[in-house]
Amino acid sequence: ALCRLPLQNCTLYGNPIANVPADVLAQPFSSVLAYLRNALQGSLPQNRVRCIVVGQENVGKTTLIHALLKGSKKLKSAAKEGDVWKPGTIVSTDGIDVHEYQFIGDEDAGNLAGEQVSVSMWDFSGQEVYYQAHQFFLSQSALYVVVWNLSLEEEFSRISFWMQSIQARAPGSTILLVATHADHPRCTPEYVEEVVQRVKSKYVGHVKGLASEIFVISSTTGQGIDRFGFCLQYSLQRFAGLGEMVPNVFLCLESALSREGHRRREQAETPLLDWAEFAMLCRCCGLEGETENIRAARLLHQLGTLIHFHGDHALADMVVIDPEWLIALMTTIMSSKKTFIKRAVLAHADLVHIWRPPQFPLSHHAKLLAILERYEMVCRMANKAGLSLVPSLLPATPRSELETQVTRWDYGRCYCFSFLPHGMFARYQARVSRSCSVDTFWKDSFVIYAIPDEEDGAGAGPAAGGEGRIVVTCRPADGFSASKILILGQGQQAHGTYQLIADILDALIDGWCPTPPRVGVLCPCGKHEFSVASCERLVLDEGSTRRCPSCDAQHTARTLVPDMCLLLESPICVDSDSTDLSVGEKIGEGGFSEVFLAKCGGRTM
């Protein structure tokens, strides 16, 4: 009745409306009214959900899914013609396979009772080269299945890595743990009992969202498949948001987008819509206003029907109506021949050889590159026009290079992570390469040389000792999943660069690490770390020093933390209209300001 009244505003606090999602009620009243008007035309339970299957290469993920699709016999909840686990179309890509199947809701499944539930099962490749792409599809709008090989030692399947990867990108998500290869000769009843109990005691009750039962299966013999299938179905039916009543117009839009995506796939057209095209489809389906268009895009994004870059000014005008195409776009770069991407450097001129029409028309190349830059899978290199770095394709640091990188430094930081999310260091390299001219890149390290400006010391090259250097390296620490990142600086000329790349890492940690690392300030002797707090006090207590208990040297703030000392220097105030000021790329944003790279009077700041 509310939506039929001539209301301009209405306060709903303390008066919840049934069957209206909480995120809608939190919006302005005009949005609530628009939703209610759409609901008047009829609503149906939201019956789509994503299930993401992860695990190391060759642990049996794909075989498990195929066994579910074709071999789930007669689950107790089968209600219609035994079609509980229907095989569907399988759309394959190099990095992720998407399998579709349906089952019928249980009698106690609320709005879903007797209704068909559609599941998109995303099978993530276990090859390490694709891990960075996977990170961007992990979200709280999916249920997760972690698969491991029971016949091998736990470390080979990296259960801990996958658990922590999910917790880092989708904290609190429902997780089912599946042990495969139960038919292996090694897997005697005693062996299985001992291993399962050890793994259960390590993870169950310690990982939020992890189911209490560990499923032991053999996709070859069918052992445990029905039990796992029944429990998976049970968990999916009780997934948050599933069964929620959704206005028919949203489902009509989903069908229209599906048809358009299919048409474009059949005709080998790029499945990209601009926002005006998406809004026109929304109007045709009966959606009213921009607010409802945005809500529809968010809902279908969560369901995996489309990809919308909401909040990204550069890409917000773009809607991808075939997510598998986006995965294919990513894998074209990661699996590209070395002919076109040499030592992880992509020349934009070579994109015509990698992205061929009609799937990737030339007119869309700038947009496609912008998408990959949005995910930080590629990044334009500072001071190198027409070139982008692909961090995931970098070779490992040679041992000889590794040994010489850390032989001497004047100041440094050590970041010790209990868990470093995969792809985070590559993303760090991407951000640094946009802001600094990096001299040498490796998969797990990079080097920056800071040559002094002419006014600061003309002609003082490396031989004269007038050069600063920054070395950043990522290496394993104690423990299988633990890692540490070292930032090592040498020379006064590198102070500003050192401050910049440390700030970039700190900002990345805030957004990527659920558990912050332990950070220490390194003594040049390499045998002692000072706490950051003690160094902050040292900066404020001018004239004081800190003694290293290992080498007995006395250190001032300028020798230990020159970057912190830079913060105390007087700022340079320049009129924004000054002809000396050249503002470059935006590199950061806070609650009250934005941060840009700039040049003023020949100085980079």
mmCIF file of N, CA and C in Angstrom, residues 488-585:
data_model
loop_
_atom_site.group_PDB
_atom_site.id
_atom_site.type_symbol
_atom_site.label_atom_id
_atom_site.label_comp_id
_atom_site.label_asym_id
_atom_site.label_seq_id
_atom_site.Cartn_x
_atom_site.Cartn_y
_atom_site.Cartn_z
ATOM 1 N N LEU A 488 65.067 -2.637 1.374
ATOM 2 C CA LEU A 488 66.418 -2.275 1.779
ATOM 3 C C LEU A 488 66.880 -1.067 0.988
ATOM 4 N N GLY A 489 67.364 -0.039 1.683
ATOM 5 C CA GLY A 489 67.795 1.188 1.023
ATOM 6 C C GLY A 489 69.265 1.462 1.240
ATOM 7 N N GLN A 490 69.861 2.111 0.250
ATOM 8 C CA GLN A 490 71.277 2.446 0.318
ATOM 9 C C GLN A 490 71.480 3.830 -0.280
ATOM 10 N N GLY A 491 72.084 4.737 0.469
ATOM 11 C CA GLY A 491 72.380 6.064 -0.040
ATOM 12 C C GLY A 491 71.307 7.082 0.266
ATOM 13 N N GLN A 492 71.745 8.299 0.506
ATOM 14 C CA GLN A 492 70.826 9.379 0.855
ATOM 15 C C GLN A 492 69.878 9.713 -0.294
ATOM 16 N N GLN A 493 70.347 9.527 -1.542
ATOM 17 C CA GLN A 493 69.522 9.889 -2.688
ATOM 18 C C GLN A 493 68.256 9.055 -2.795
ATOM 19 N N ALA A 494 68.217 7.919 -2.116
ATOM 20 C CA ALA A 494 67.061 7.030 -2.226
ATOM 21 C C ALA A 494 66.020 7.257 -1.133
ATOM 22 N N HIS A 495 66.229 8.244 -0.249
ATOM 23 C CA HIS A 495 65.306 8.440 0.873
ATOM 24 C C HIS A 495 63.870 8.653 0.415
ATOM 25 N N GLY A 496 63.677 9.533 -0.567
ATOM 26 C CA GLY A 496 62.313 9.826 -1.022
ATOM 27 C C GLY A 496 61.650 8.623 -1.664
ATOM 28 N N THR A 497 62.412 7.890 -2.485
ATOM 29 C CA THR A 497 61.869 6.689 -3.123
ATOM 30 C C THR A 497 61.534 5.630 -2.081
ATOM 31 N N TYR A 498 62.395 5.497 -1.089
ATOM 32 C CA TYR A 498 62.172 4.540 -0.008
ATOM 33 C C TYR A 498 60.861 4.839 0.711
ATOM 34 N N GLN A 499 60.629 6.115 0.980
ATOM 35 C CA GLN A 499 59.386 6.508 1.651
ATOM 36 C C GLN A 499 58.174 6.167 0.787
ATOM 37 N N LEU A 500 58.273 6.437 -0.516
ATOM 38 C CA LEU A 500 57.149 6.208 -1.421
ATOM 39 C C LEU A 500 56.784 4.731 -1.503
ATOM 40 N N ILE A 501 57.773 3.844 -1.709
ATOM 41 C CA ILE A 501 57.435 2.433 -1.900
ATOM 42 C C ILE A 501 57.028 1.767 -0.583
ATOM 43 N N ALA A 502 57.517 2.300 0.559
ATOM 44 C CA ALA A 502 57.044 1.789 1.846
ATOM 45 C C ALA A 502 55.583 2.182 2.063
ATOM 46 N N ASP A 503 55.226 3.416 1.668
ATOM 47 C CA ASP A 503 53.838 3.872 1.797
ATOM 48 C C ASP A 503 52.913 3.055 0.904
ATOM 49 N N ILE A 504 53.369 2.714 -0.315
ATOM 50 C CA ILE A 504 52.557 1.906 -1.230
ATOM 51 C C ILE A 504 52.293 0.536 -0.619
ATOM 52 N N LEU A 505 53.319 -0.067 -0.015
ATOM 53 C CA LEU A 505 53.136 -1.384 0.611
ATOM 54 C C LEU A 505 52.184 -1.295 1.794
ATOM 55 N N ASP A 506 52.323 -0.258 2.609
ATOM 56 C CA ASP A 506 51.435 -0.104 3.767
ATOM 57 C C ASP A 506 49.974 0.025 3.327
ATOM 58 N N ALA A 507 49.734 0.791 2.261
ATOM 59 C CA ALA A 507 48.364 0.952 1.760
ATOM 60 C C ALA A 507 47.817 -0.364 1.215
ATOM 61 N N LEU A 508 48.666 -1.142 0.546
ATOM 62 C CA LEU A 508 48.229 -2.429 -0.005
ATOM 63 C C LEU A 508 47.902 -3.416 1.114
ATOM 64 N N ILE A 509 48.693 -3.419 2.155
ATOM 65 C CA ILE A 509 48.455 -4.309 3.296
ATOM 66 C C ILE A 509 47.092 -4.023 3.923
ATOM 67 N N ASP A 510 46.743 -2.744 4.027
ATOM 68 C CA ASP A 510 45.454 -2.369 4.620
ATOM 69 C C ASP A 510 44.285 -2.998 3.879
ATOM 70 N N GLY A 511 44.398 -3.140 2.550
ATOM 71 C CA GLY A 511 43.289 -3.660 1.773
ATOM 72 C C GLY A 511 43.346 -5.148 1.483
ATOM 73 N N TRP A 512 44.500 -5.797 1.725
ATOM 74 C CA TRP A 512 44.662 -7.180 1.287
ATOM 75 C C TRP A 512 44.918 -8.176 2.397
ATOM 76 N N CYS A 513 45.387 -7.720 3.535
ATOM 77 C CA CYS A 513 45.813 -8.670 4.568
ATOM 78 C C CYS A 513 44.864 -8.651 5.758
ATOM 79 N N PRO A 514 44.116 -9.738 5.986
ATOM 80 C CA PRO A 514 43.240 -9.783 7.152
ATOM 81 C C PRO A 514 44.023 -9.755 8.460
ATOM 82 N N THR A 515 45.248 -10.298 8.437
ATOM 83 C CA THR A 515 46.122 -10.263 9.603
ATOM 84 C C THR A 515 47.338 -9.411 9.275
ATOM 85 N N PRO A 516 47.486 -8.249 9.910
ATOM 86 C CA PRO A 516 48.617 -7.369 9.582
ATOM 87 C C PRO A 516 49.949 -8.055 9.886
ATOM 88 N N PRO A 517 50.982 -7.746 9.108
ATOM 89 C CA PRO A 517 52.298 -8.341 9.365
ATOM 90 C C PRO A 517 52.984 -7.686 10.557
ATOM 91 N N ARG A 518 53.985 -8.373 11.064
ATOM 92 C CA ARG A 518 54.877 -7.762 12.056
ATOM 93 C C ARG A 518 55.949 -6.995 11.293
ATOM 94 N N VAL A 519 56.108 -5.720 11.635
ATOM 95 C CA VAL A 519 57.046 -4.866 10.899
ATOM 96 C C VAL A 519 58.207 -4.496 11.812
ATOM 97 N N GLY A 520 59.428 -4.690 11.324
ATOM 98 C CA GLY A 520 60.627 -4.335 12.078
ATOM 99 C C GLY A 520 61.525 -3.425 11.256
ATOM 100 N N VAL A 521 62.250 -2.547 11.955
ATOM 101 C CA VAL A 521 63.229 -1.668 11.316
ATOM 102 C C VAL A 521 64.600 -2.322 11.465
ATOM 103 N N LEU A 522 65.271 -2.531 10.340
ATOM 104 C CA LEU A 522 66.504 -3.314 10.335
ATOM 105 C C LEU A 522 67.715 -2.472 10.690
ATOM 106 N N CYS A 523 68.568 -3.045 11.513
ATOM 107 C CA CYS A 523 69.899 -2.469 11.737
ATOM 108 C C CYS A 523 70.772 -2.875 10.547
ATOM 109 N N PRO A 524 71.667 -2.023 10.064
ATOM 110 C CA PRO A 524 72.527 -2.387 8.933
ATOM 111 C C PRO A 524 73.368 -3.636 9.152
ATOM 112 N N CYS A 525 73.531 -4.029 10.413
ATOM 113 C CA CYS A 525 74.307 -5.247 10.663
ATOM 114 C C CYS A 525 73.525 -6.496 10.275
ATOM 115 N N GLY A 526 72.205 -6.364 10.145
ATOM 116 C CA GLY A 526 71.369 -7.489 9.737
ATOM 117 C C GLY A 526 71.043 -8.473 10.834
ATOM 118 N N LYS A 527 71.411 -8.172 12.064
ATOM 119 C CA LYS A 527 71.204 -9.121 13.157
ATOM 120 C C LYS A 527 70.187 -8.657 14.180
ATOM 121 N N HIS A 528 69.629 -7.467 13.976
ATOM 122 C CA HIS A 528 68.673 -6.956 14.965
ATOM 123 C C HIS A 528 67.609 -6.120 14.272
ATOM 124 N N GLU A 529 66.383 -6.184 14.823
ATOM 125 C CA GLU A 529 65.278 -5.368 14.348
ATOM 126 C C GLU A 529 64.781 -4.480 15.480
ATOM 127 N N PHE A 530 64.607 -3.201 15.179
ATOM 128 C CA PHE A 530 63.999 -2.272 16.125
ATOM 129 C C PHE A 530 62.502 -2.209 15.840
ATOM 130 N N SER A 531 61.705 -1.984 16.861
ATOM 131 C CA SER A 531 60.265 -1.862 16.642
ATOM 132 C C SER A 531 59.964 -0.521 15.990
ATOM 133 N N VAL A 532 58.880 -0.475 15.217
ATOM 134 C CA VAL A 532 58.482 0.768 14.555
ATOM 135 C C VAL A 532 58.131 1.819 15.604
ATOM 136 N N ALA A 533 57.463 1.409 16.683
ATOM 137 C CA ALA A 533 57.062 2.347 17.733
ATOM 138 C C ALA A 533 58.282 3.025 18.354
ATOM 139 N N SER A 534 59.335 2.232 18.621
ATOM 140 C CA SER A 534 60.536 2.819 19.235
ATOM 141 C C SER A 534 61.208 3.801 18.279
ATOM 142 N N CYS A 535 61.142 3.521 16.962
ATOM 143 C CA CYS A 535 61.730 4.428 15.978
ATOM 144 C C CYS A 535 60.898 5.698 15.824
ATOM 145 N N GLU A 536 59.589 5.587 15.975
ATOM 146 C CA GLU A 536 58.744 6.780 15.942
ATOM 147 C C GLU A 536 59.076 7.698 17.115
ATOM 148 N N ARG A 537 59.309 7.113 18.293
ATOM 149 C CA ARG A 537 59.705 7.916 19.455
ATOM 150 C C ARG A 537 61.067 8.551 19.224
ATOM 151 N N LEU A 538 61.949 7.820 18.546
ATOM 152 C CA LEU A 538 63.283 8.336 18.253
ATOM 153 C C LEU A 538 63.204 9.559 17.350
ATOM 154 N N VAL A 539 62.307 9.546 16.380
ATOM 155 C CA VAL A 539 62.146 10.681 15.477
ATOM 156 C C VAL A 539 61.690 11.919 16.241
ATOM 157 N N LEU A 540 60.761 11.725 17.167
ATOM 158 C CA LEU A 540 60.211 12.853 17.925
ATOM 159 C C LEU A 540 61.197 13.368 18.972
ATOM 160 N N ASP A 541 62.069 12.492 19.459
ATOM 161 C CA ASP A 541 63.045 12.868 20.489
ATOM 162 C C ASP A 541 64.359 13.258 19.809
ATOM 163 N N GLU A 542 64.377 14.460 19.265
ATOM 164 C CA GLU A 542 65.512 14.900 18.451
ATOM 165 C C GLU A 542 66.819 14.849 19.232
ATOM 166 N N GLY A 543 67.832 14.288 18.589
ATOM 167 C CA GLY A 543 69.153 14.230 19.211
ATOM 168 C C GLY A 543 69.443 12.929 19.926
ATOM 169 N N SER A 544 68.429 12.107 20.172
ATOM 170 C CA SER A 544 68.655 10.838 20.868
ATOM 171 C C SER A 544 69.086 9.763 19.887
ATOM 172 N N THR A 545 69.538 8.637 20.426
ATOM 173 C CA THR A 545 70.005 7.527 19.586
ATOM 174 C C THR A 545 69.465 6.208 20.130
ATOM 175 N N ARG A 546 69.623 5.165 19.323
ATOM 176 C CA ARG A 546 69.282 3.805 19.735
ATOM 177 C C ARG A 546 70.491 2.910 19.501
ATOM 178 N N ARG A 547 70.779 2.069 20.493
ATOM 179 C CA ARG A 547 71.936 1.174 20.389
ATOM 180 C C ARG A 547 71.491 -0.205 19.920
ATOM 181 N N CYS A 548 72.216 -0.766 18.963
ATOM 182 C CA CYS A 548 71.944 -2.119 18.505
ATOM 183 C C CYS A 548 72.619 -3.107 19.443
ATOM 184 N N PRO A 549 71.890 -4.013 20.073
ATOM 185 C CA PRO A 549 72.503 -4.962 21.004
ATOM 186 C C PRO A 549 73.411 -5.984 20.324
ATOM 187 N N SER A 550 73.295 -6.107 18.994
ATOM 188 C CA SER A 550 74.108 -7.098 18.283
ATOM 189 C C SER A 550 75.457 -6.548 17.851
ATOM 190 N N CYS A 551 75.458 -5.322 17.281
ATOM 191 C CA CYS A 551 76.729 -4.758 16.798
ATOM 192 C C CYS A 551 77.227 -3.603 17.650
ATOM 193 N N ASP A 552 76.440 -3.191 18.649
ATOM 194 C CA ASP A 552 76.786 -2.138 19.596
ATOM 195 C C ASP A 552 76.871 -0.755 18.965
ATOM 196 N N ALA A 553 76.361 -0.609 17.723
ATOM 197 C CA ALA A 553 76.402 0.700 17.063
ATOM 198 C C ALA A 553 75.263 1.579 17.564
ATOM 199 N N GLN A 554 75.517 2.892 17.609
ATOM 200 C CA GLN A 554 74.496 3.863 17.985
ATOM 201 C C GLN A 554 73.879 4.446 16.715
ATOM 202 N N HIS A 555 72.563 4.499 16.659
ATOM 203 C CA HIS A 555 71.869 4.961 15.458
ATOM 204 C C HIS A 555 70.967 6.133 15.783
ATOM 205 N N THR A 556 70.971 7.137 14.886
ATOM 206 C CA THR A 556 70.023 8.245 14.983
ATOM 207 C C THR A 556 68.792 7.918 14.144
ATOM 208 N N ALA A 557 67.766 8.760 14.254
ATOM 209 C CA ALA A 557 66.557 8.551 13.457
ATOM 210 C C ALA A 557 66.858 8.639 11.964
ATOM 211 N N ARG A 558 67.769 9.530 11.575
ATOM 212 C CA ARG A 558 68.055 9.698 10.146
ATOM 213 C C ARG A 558 68.799 8.510 9.552
ATOM 214 N N THR A 559 69.475 7.745 10.374
ATOM 215 C CA THR A 559 70.150 6.560 9.836
ATOM 216 C C THR A 559 69.234 5.343 9.830
ATOM 217 N N LEU A 560 68.286 5.267 10.772
ATOM 218 C CA LEU A 560 67.399 4.104 10.845
ATOM 219 C C LEU A 560 66.129 4.278 10.018
ATOM 220 N N VAL A 561 65.485 5.447 10.149
ATOM 221 C CA VAL A 561 64.178 5.664 9.497
ATOM 222 C C VAL A 561 64.174 7.016 8.777
ATOM 223 N N PRO A 562 64.976 7.152 7.722
ATOM 224 C CA PRO A 562 65.020 8.442 7.014
ATOM 225 C C PRO A 562 63.667 8.840 6.425
ATOM 226 N N ASP A 563 62.814 7.856 6.111
ATOM 227 C CA ASP A 563 61.498 8.175 5.557
ATOM 228 C C ASP A 563 60.624 8.880 6.580
ATOM 229 N N MET A 564 60.705 8.455 7.855
ATOM 230 C CA MET A 564 59.931 9.128 8.894
ATOM 231 C C MET A 564 60.435 10.548 9.116
ATOM 232 N N CYS A 565 61.724 10.735 8.993
ATOM 233 C CA CYS A 565 62.289 12.074 9.170
ATOM 234 C C CYS A 565 61.828 13.023 8.074
ATOM 235 N N LEU A 566 61.599 12.491 6.866
ATOM 236 C CA LEU A 566 61.118 13.338 5.772
ATOM 237 C C LEU A 566 59.771 13.957 6.108
ATOM 238 N N LEU A 567 58.969 13.237 6.907
ATOM 239 C CA LEU A 567 57.638 13.743 7.255
ATOM 240 C C LEU A 567 57.717 14.991 8.126
ATOM 241 N N LEU A 568 58.861 15.184 8.809
ATOM 242 C CA LEU A 568 59.012 16.340 9.686
ATOM 243 C C LEU A 568 59.546 17.560 8.949
ATOM 244 N N GLU A 569 60.004 17.375 7.714
ATOM 245 C CA GLU A 569 60.521 18.509 6.963
ATOM 246 C C GLU A 569 59.382 19.435 6.556
ATOM 247 N N SER A 570 59.703 20.685 6.360
ATOM 248 C CA SER A 570 58.685 21.672 5.994
ATOM 249 C C SER A 570 58.097 21.326 4.634
ATOM 250 N N PRO A 571 56.777 21.327 4.504
ATOM 251 C CA PRO A 571 56.157 21.013 3.206
ATOM 252 C C PRO A 571 56.422 22.124 2.202
ATOM 253 N N ILE A 572 56.408 21.767 0.928
ATOM 254 C CA ILE A 572 56.556 22.748 -0.140
ATOM 255 C C ILE A 572 55.164 23.163 -0.588
ATOM 256 N N CYS A 573 54.820 24.416 -0.417
ATOM 257 C CA CYS A 573 53.488 24.905 -0.792
ATOM 258 C C CYS A 573 53.576 25.582 -2.152
ATOM 259 N N VAL A 574 52.775 25.118 -3.094
ATOM 260 C CA VAL A 574 52.793 25.636 -4.454
ATOM 261 C C VAL A 574 51.372 25.983 -4.859
ATOM 262 N N ASP A 575 51.200 27.108 -5.506
ATOM 263 C CA ASP A 575 49.884 27.471 -6.032
ATOM 264 C C ASP A 575 49.485 26.465 -7.105
ATOM 265 N N SER A 576 48.237 25.992 -7.059
ATOM 266 C CA SER A 576 47.799 24.964 -8.009
ATOM 267 C C SER A 576 47.811 25.471 -9.453
ATOM 268 N N ASP A 577 47.819 26.798 -9.635
ATOM 269 C CA ASP A 577 47.866 27.362 -10.987
ATOM 270 C C ASP A 577 49.280 27.657 -11.450
ATOM 271 N N SER A 578 50.263 27.317 -10.630
ATOM 272 C CA SER A 578 51.650 27.629 -10.962
ATOM 273 C C SER A 578 52.080 26.899 -12.234
ATOM 274 N N THR A 579 52.801 27.601 -13.072
ATOM 275 C CA THR A 579 53.302 26.985 -14.309
ATOM 276 C C THR A 579 54.420 26.002 -14.028
ATOM 277 N N ASP A 580 55.009 26.069 -12.825
ATOM 278 C CA ASP A 580 56.088 25.141 -12.462
ATOM 279 C C ASP A 580 55.549 23.778 -12.050
ATOM 280 N N LEU A 581 54.259 23.703 -11.766
ATOM 281 C CA LEU A 581 53.659 22.471 -11.234
ATOM 282 C C LEU A 581 53.046 21.644 -12.359
ATOM 283 N N SER A 582 53.459 20.403 -12.445
ATOM 284 C CA SER A 582 52.898 19.469 -13.419
ATOM 285 C C SER A 582 52.356 18.262 -12.659
ATOM 286 N N VAL A 583 51.040 18.144 -12.582
ATOM 287 C CA VAL A 583 50.400 17.076 -11.806
ATOM 288 C C VAL A 583 50.239 15.840 -12.689
ATOM 289 N N GLY A 584 50.686 14.695 -12.164
ATOM 290 C CA GLY A 584 50.614 13.438 -12.915
ATOM 291 C C GLY A 584 49.539 12.516 -12.397
ATOM 292 N N GLU A 585 49.873 11.244 -12.302
ATOM 293 C CA GLU A 585 48.891 10.202 -11.975
ATOM 294 C C GLU A 585 48.480 10.236 -10.501
#
